[in-house]
């Protein structure tokens, strides 16, 4: 407890009027004569952390957090939450005003806090103090140059990032010299160390007009306001050392007024850092009233001392919240009235919210370690200055004069309020009193000033209270005032209407059959904050009864009817049984079953599965790796994985870099062994955000600042348990319309229907809204057939095949049935033409499912060959190719002579090279025609037998005509 004793002794000694807390404490600790290294052991002996360190690894800093580390806090850096800091300023290099050299650097070269900050990626600054002797220092230019040279060397030697100039009590006569010094320091430091940072403190009230902001702002990187000391140890009245607003008729300087002043002087808002105290003051007072006059000098109390409450004086019985200043007061009587002011966790949160509203660079802390053993203020930083900021569902808003005082001159600021999981916000104004025609309050229905203004905006004048409801979960305010009259301003309260309605999703009907790549549209609706991400999954089946998806296209579906070849057993003991995937070896600490899955940065992904854990061990966990690039390695190369733990009731998100994993979140969730849970993991590579859900409730989230952009696989992982897994679905994000590809191994749908009543495609849709509520899934079965029926077995003229016919007024045809198992044949069409495939005799005609026809009333031409063509249409509407008969020759009976005596014989038929024709006693001649009706051979026949050389004819069918006078007969000839 020695460090507390030292601080208490210091506090009693702090009675010098006009000194800042920086000077008072530096002079006190220097006077103790204790080596800076000794404080490490002294402070660490007190370590007894209350609360849990904030895990900011799943968040990103959105403001600067600049903390002064005085050497007497050495050892306390073990509790600094480096993830919630951007800058450490080591206190201090004490300037010798006569030379510019250091009276002391207090162990800068070897300090552990500096080492830790550098190791954790925090910018390190060397604070430079000069509290007197300014005229001496500036009188000799060599002093300034010596100091600048020393600082550059010291920053370079430590691999640090810059300096923080803390020159206090500068007389107005030295304003120009100070300005020139700062510009010279910035120029040389930035040149010698590119990217270095030079900052300077600003006083809470610049009584002597020391700071020429117009000259300094183009050069200085940060301006850190010492936003404390408004009420100090020598104050005549008791009050908060950092009043956010003022109260009563007391001292009229506050944080809000100081920020307004420096912004009006021209400090770039992003460079302005508001220093806040991790301490307060306690005084003997004349009464219990507030404000009350003091009867003795005050003593400083750190946040740690107030929370420790060893005296019992800082209990809730003595606590009062001072709403005018947003501060906490403890009033007690130990024979005398005493009042102590300190910022509670809530008060500190209001100050950080003020910083957000004024949109300045961030906060500074005097001093790191003054909250030792307590995480309250770190939690406030996480909840206000990171992407994990907590936006309250109800809050009270004031102008910068606060609850009881007027706003200030020359204000111009804009800020936006939002509420987590709110569908909309109800804004209720209690009062509005703004100088009419000169000062204005603008209110916008949205997240910035481009949104529509609400009715009545801009407000200028006096208004009675009214309420209004936003269309979304954001309202933006802008206020401007001129340089004269100040009115009381406004007070408003907002409430959020929570989004408790999950979104809905539907798949609009597709065609009854799809025969080629097709578009499907989705209808997503949300009555609350709006749909955040919609997803879809395309599955297919080969007719075996099991459904899967094409993992090359980023989809996966597996109901584990069997363990398919898609999965690789990197470790054993995985099997699929009874429709479940099981891992039964609870002694395995890192089981691995993986499958290929293409994952890219063009989509967000949803990994969903059901799981149950059992077994007899006490550290049972299971989960999934995703975005893996080498699933064969122990931690799958580069990847992420989510673990659900039933014994510690935790959900954990891990990142894996070069096969080395890092725990990123460790969040509570109620899980029990032997029970089934639905797990969902949502990853968006465009933002790096990972969200993990249990039974549709968000339980953990983390955002990777450098997210993985691709992966080739996913992997189930278990440890210390027996696990059962079912219903794996992996979706990818979509738009309102998506094209589904079919017809090949690389398509979304790789199979056709096995029959008309068994669809081969199923589409799933699901979406999540901005309140992290999930829709019920939608699904639609789709019939797929991309091939025509067939082939047709045979097409014949007439009921049986014939080569000639003799009726010039009719023709018939028949064919074997088409085969189409996918969607069945629904109709046949036929036509007749005098060339193959032509329809000039009988146009294409629908014959239903009948496989023969007769056309009558025709006027056919003798000696012409006619052809019947047929095609089919299947249930998917696909029209087949045309199939055509081998032709039928029309022979007119007119002019034939004694046909019964007109006989001949041909053999062999089919023939290869020679053909023999045997005739009776008639004088005969012959003609051979091809199937197109073209003459290819002719000649006379001898009585008896005639041998014909047909070796030159092409293989195929021919018509052999044998003539006797004007009559002829025809036989079909086949050439091999």
Short mmCIF file of C-alpha atoms in Angstrom, two decimals, residues 803-808 811 832-835 840-841 859-867 887-892 929 931-933 959 961 968:
data_model
loop_
_atom_site.label_atom_id
_atom_site.label_comp_id
_atom_site.label_asym_id
_atom_site.label_seq_id
_atom_site.Cartn_x
_atom_site.Cartn_y
_atom_site.Cartn_z
CA UNK A 803 -40.57 -48.18 -100.56
CA UNK A 804 -43.46 -47.57 -102.96
CA UNK A 805 -47.07 -46.72 -102.76
CA UNK A 806 -49.76 -46.35 -105.41
CA UNK A 807 -52.41 -44.02 -104.02
CA UNK A 808 -51.92 -40.40 -105.06
CA UNK A 811 -49.99 -40.99 -97.30
CA UNK A 832 -44.54 -34.58 -95.16
CA UNK A 833 -42.34 -33.22 -97.92
CA UNK A 834 -40.85 -34.23 -101.25
CA UNK A 835 -37.34 -33.73 -99.89
CA UNK A 840 -44.22 -28.51 -98.29
CA UNK A 841 -46.77 -31.32 -98.72
CA UNK A 859 -52.64 -34.52 -104.89
CA UNK A 860 -49.38 -36.41 -105.09
CA UNK A 861 -47.24 -36.71 -108.21
CA UNK A 862 -46.39 -40.00 -109.88
CA UNK A 863 -42.70 -40.90 -109.71
CA UNK A 864 -42.01 -38.64 -106.73
CA UNK A 865 -40.46 -39.82 -103.46
CA UNK A 866 -42.12 -38.49 -100.34
CA UNK A 867 -40.64 -38.25 -96.84
CA UNK A 887 -38.60 -42.01 -98.47
CA UNK A 888 -41.53 -43.63 -100.34
CA UNK A 889 -41.94 -43.54 -104.12
CA UNK A 890 -45.37 -42.97 -105.64
CA UNK A 891 -46.13 -45.23 -108.63
CA UNK A 892 -49.28 -44.58 -110.64
CA UNK A 929 -32.10 -43.96 -108.14
CA UNK A 931 -32.74 -41.70 -101.93
CA UNK A 932 -32.89 -38.14 -103.20
CA UNK A 933 -34.46 -39.42 -106.47
CA UNK A 959 -34.48 -47.63 -105.60
CA UNK A 961 -36.70 -49.50 -111.25
CA UNK A 968 -42.17 -50.35 -114.23
#
